[in-house]
XYZ file of C-alpha atoms in Angstrom:
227
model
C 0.000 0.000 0.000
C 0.930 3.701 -1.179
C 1.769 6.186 2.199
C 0.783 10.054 2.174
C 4.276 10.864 0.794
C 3.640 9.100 -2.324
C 1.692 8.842 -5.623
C -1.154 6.976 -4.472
C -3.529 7.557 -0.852
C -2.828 4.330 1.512
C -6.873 3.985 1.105
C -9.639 5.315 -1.084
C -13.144 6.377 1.242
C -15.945 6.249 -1.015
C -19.696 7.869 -0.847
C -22.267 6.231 -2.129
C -25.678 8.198 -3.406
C -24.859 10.245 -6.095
C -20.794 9.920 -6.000
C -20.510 6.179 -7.134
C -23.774 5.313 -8.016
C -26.444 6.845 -9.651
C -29.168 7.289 -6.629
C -29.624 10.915 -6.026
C -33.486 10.330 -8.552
C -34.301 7.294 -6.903
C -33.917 9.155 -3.777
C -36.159 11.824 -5.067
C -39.010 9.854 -6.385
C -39.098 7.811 -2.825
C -39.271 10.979 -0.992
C -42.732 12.040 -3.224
C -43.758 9.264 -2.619
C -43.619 9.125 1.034
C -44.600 12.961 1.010
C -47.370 12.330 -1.016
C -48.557 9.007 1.239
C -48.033 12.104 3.689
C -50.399 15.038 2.086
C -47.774 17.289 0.900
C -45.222 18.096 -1.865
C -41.437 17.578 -2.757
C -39.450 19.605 -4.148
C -36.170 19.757 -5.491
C -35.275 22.350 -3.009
C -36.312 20.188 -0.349
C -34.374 17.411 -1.839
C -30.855 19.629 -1.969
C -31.489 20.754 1.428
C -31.637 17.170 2.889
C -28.906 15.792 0.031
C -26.337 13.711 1.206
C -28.226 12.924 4.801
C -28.499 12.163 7.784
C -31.826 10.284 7.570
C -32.890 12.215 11.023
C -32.508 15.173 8.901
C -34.364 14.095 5.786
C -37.300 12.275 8.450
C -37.617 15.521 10.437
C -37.743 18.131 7.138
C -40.745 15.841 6.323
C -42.359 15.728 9.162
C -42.462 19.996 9.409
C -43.078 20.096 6.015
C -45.886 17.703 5.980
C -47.547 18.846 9.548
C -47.991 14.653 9.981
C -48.697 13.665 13.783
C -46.198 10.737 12.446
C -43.133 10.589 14.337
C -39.165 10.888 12.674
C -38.840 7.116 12.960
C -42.657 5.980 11.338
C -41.220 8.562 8.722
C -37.812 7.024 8.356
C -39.406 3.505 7.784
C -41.604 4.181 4.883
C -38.659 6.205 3.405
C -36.368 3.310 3.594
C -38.890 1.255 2.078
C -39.488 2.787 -0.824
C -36.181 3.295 -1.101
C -35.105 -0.379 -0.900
C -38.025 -1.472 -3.086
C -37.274 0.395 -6.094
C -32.884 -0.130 -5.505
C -33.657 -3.415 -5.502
C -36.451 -3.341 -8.752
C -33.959 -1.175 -10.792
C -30.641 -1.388 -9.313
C -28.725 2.248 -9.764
C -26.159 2.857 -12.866
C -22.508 3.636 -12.370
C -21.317 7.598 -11.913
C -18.995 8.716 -14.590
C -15.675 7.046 -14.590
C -16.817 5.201 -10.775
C -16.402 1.927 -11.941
C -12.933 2.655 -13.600
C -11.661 3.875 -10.318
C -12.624 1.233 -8.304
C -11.477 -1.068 -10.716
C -8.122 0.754 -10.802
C -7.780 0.862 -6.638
C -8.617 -3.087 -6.849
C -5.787 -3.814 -9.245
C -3.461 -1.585 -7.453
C -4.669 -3.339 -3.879
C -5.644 0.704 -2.999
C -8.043 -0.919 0.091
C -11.869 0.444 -0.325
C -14.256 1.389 2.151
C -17.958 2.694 1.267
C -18.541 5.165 3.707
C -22.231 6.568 3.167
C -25.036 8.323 5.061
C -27.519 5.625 3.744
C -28.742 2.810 5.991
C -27.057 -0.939 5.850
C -30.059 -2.368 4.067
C -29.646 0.112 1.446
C -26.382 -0.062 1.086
C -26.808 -3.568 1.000
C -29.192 -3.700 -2.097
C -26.872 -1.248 -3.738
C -23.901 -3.726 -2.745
C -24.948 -6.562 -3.691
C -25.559 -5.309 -7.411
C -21.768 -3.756 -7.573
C -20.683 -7.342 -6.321
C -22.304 -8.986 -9.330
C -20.747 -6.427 -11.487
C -17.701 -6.744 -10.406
C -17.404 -10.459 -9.653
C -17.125 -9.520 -5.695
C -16.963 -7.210 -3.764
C -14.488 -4.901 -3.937
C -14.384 -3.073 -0.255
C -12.738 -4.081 2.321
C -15.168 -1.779 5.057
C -18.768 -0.778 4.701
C -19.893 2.320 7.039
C -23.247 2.923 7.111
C -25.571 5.265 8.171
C -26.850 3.700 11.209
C -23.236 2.154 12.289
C -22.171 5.081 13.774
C -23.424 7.065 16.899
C -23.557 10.067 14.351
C -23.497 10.309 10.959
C -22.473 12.621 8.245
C -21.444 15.978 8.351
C -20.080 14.677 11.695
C -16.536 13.287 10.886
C -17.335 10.051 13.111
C -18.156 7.968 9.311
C -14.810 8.638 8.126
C -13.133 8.409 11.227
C -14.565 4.834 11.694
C -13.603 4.029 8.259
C -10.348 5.084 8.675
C -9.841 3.405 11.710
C -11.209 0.231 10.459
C -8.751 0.169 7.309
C -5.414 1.208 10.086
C -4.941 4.403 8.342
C -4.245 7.519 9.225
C -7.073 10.232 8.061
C -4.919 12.423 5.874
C -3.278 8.973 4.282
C -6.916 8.662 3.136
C -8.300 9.690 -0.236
C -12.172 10.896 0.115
C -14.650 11.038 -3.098
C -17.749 12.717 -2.199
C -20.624 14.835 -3.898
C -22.409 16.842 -1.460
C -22.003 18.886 1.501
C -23.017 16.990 4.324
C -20.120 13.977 3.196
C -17.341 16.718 2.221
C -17.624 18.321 5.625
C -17.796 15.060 7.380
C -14.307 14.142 5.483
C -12.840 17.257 5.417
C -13.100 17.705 9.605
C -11.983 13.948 9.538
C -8.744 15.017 8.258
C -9.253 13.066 5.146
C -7.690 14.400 1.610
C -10.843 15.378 -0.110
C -12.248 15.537 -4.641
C -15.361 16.606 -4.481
C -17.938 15.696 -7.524
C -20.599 18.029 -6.859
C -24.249 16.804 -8.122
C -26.844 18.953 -6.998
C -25.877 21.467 -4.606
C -22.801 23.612 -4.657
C -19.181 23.336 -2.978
C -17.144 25.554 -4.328
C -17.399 27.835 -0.699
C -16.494 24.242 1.248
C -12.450 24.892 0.168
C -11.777 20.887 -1.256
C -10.651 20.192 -5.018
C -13.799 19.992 -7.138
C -13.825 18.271 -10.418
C -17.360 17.594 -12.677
C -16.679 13.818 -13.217
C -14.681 11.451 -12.173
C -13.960 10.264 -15.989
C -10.448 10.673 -17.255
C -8.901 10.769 -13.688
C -6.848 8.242 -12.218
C -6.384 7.535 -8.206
C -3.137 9.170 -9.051
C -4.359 12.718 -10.485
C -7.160 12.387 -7.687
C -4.604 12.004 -4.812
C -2.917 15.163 -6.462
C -5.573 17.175 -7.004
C -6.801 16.661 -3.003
C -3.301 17.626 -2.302
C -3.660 20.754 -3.810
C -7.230 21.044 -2.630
């Protein structure tokens, strides 16, 4: 494995919805659904608000918006359903040049761990489909959502990733797309690209790059550098 002072990170941390896979509209039509199971509207405002998690603050946006008597975690449960139900009907497409990067941090045994906001049954349906792709799975640590004490923008995620893998935070190469993951990476201490999707973060002071397509863990690890 690479170290800090070299050309490659000593381990690639990797968000899920909307920075590998393709999520961020399954995400959307789940939340109208559950809003409109609810009485009220979505919007794509509400979406970017709540993008990138925690589920807390997705459950309790709906719950003001909607005026249910429901509580956060009655919420949370028919989000996550819908959610898993249509992952698992139409399992989520690649990002841009994803797959080519894990592929290259497999061949170059870069260890992976998929550090996301997103429950483990989620991550699970979305897991299982990159391990058929890929003929297994290619992460060495999952991080979920509800394995930590607190999620994303809290750095705990990619702390406990880190941890896991016996790296040091700023050894540690971080892909993420939204505010809520590059904060909780950034105050981890992790080297940060950010692949911004649908809300801006330019102001958040991380490399930003529009796809990950053409870049190599090499020009990645460079650019966080700079970042």
């Amino acid at each position: 494995m690479a170290t800090a002072g070299h050309q490659l990170p000593r381990a690639l941390l990797l968000d899920m919805d909307g920075t590998l896979v393709d999520t961020e509209h399954v995400w959307l039509a789940a939340e109208h659904e559950v809003m409109a199971e609810l009485g009220a509207g979505w919007t794509q405002a509400d979406q970017a608000l709540c993008l990138g998690g925690p589920l807390e603050r997705v459950t309790g946006h709906m719950r003001q918006r909607s005026g249910t008597d429901l509580s956060d975690a009655d919420i949370g449960a028919l989000l996550m359903d819908a959610m898993e139900r249509r992952l698992r009907a139409e399992p989520p497409a690649w990002q841009p040049g994803a797959k080519a990067i894990v592929e290259e941090a497999r061949e170059r045994d870069v260890p992976m761990a998929l550090v996301s906001a997103s429950w483990s049954r989620l991550i699970g349906a979305v897991a299982e489909e990159i391990a058929r792709d890929l003929g297994a799975s290619p992460f060495t640590v999952v991080v979920a959502g509800d394995d930590v004490e607190n999620s994303k923008p809290h750095p705990e995620p990619y702390l406990t990733a880190s941890r896991l893998l016996s790296a040091i935070p700023g050894e540690c190469l971080a892909l993420e797309d939204s505010p809520t993951g590059i904060t909780s990476a950034r105050d981890a201490g992790c080297r940060v690209v950010a692949i911004p999707h649908l809300a801006p973060v330019d102001h958040l002071g991380t490399a930003v790059i529009t796809t990950l397509s053409g870049h190599t863990i090499a020009t990645l690890w460079e650019l966080a550098g700079a970042g």
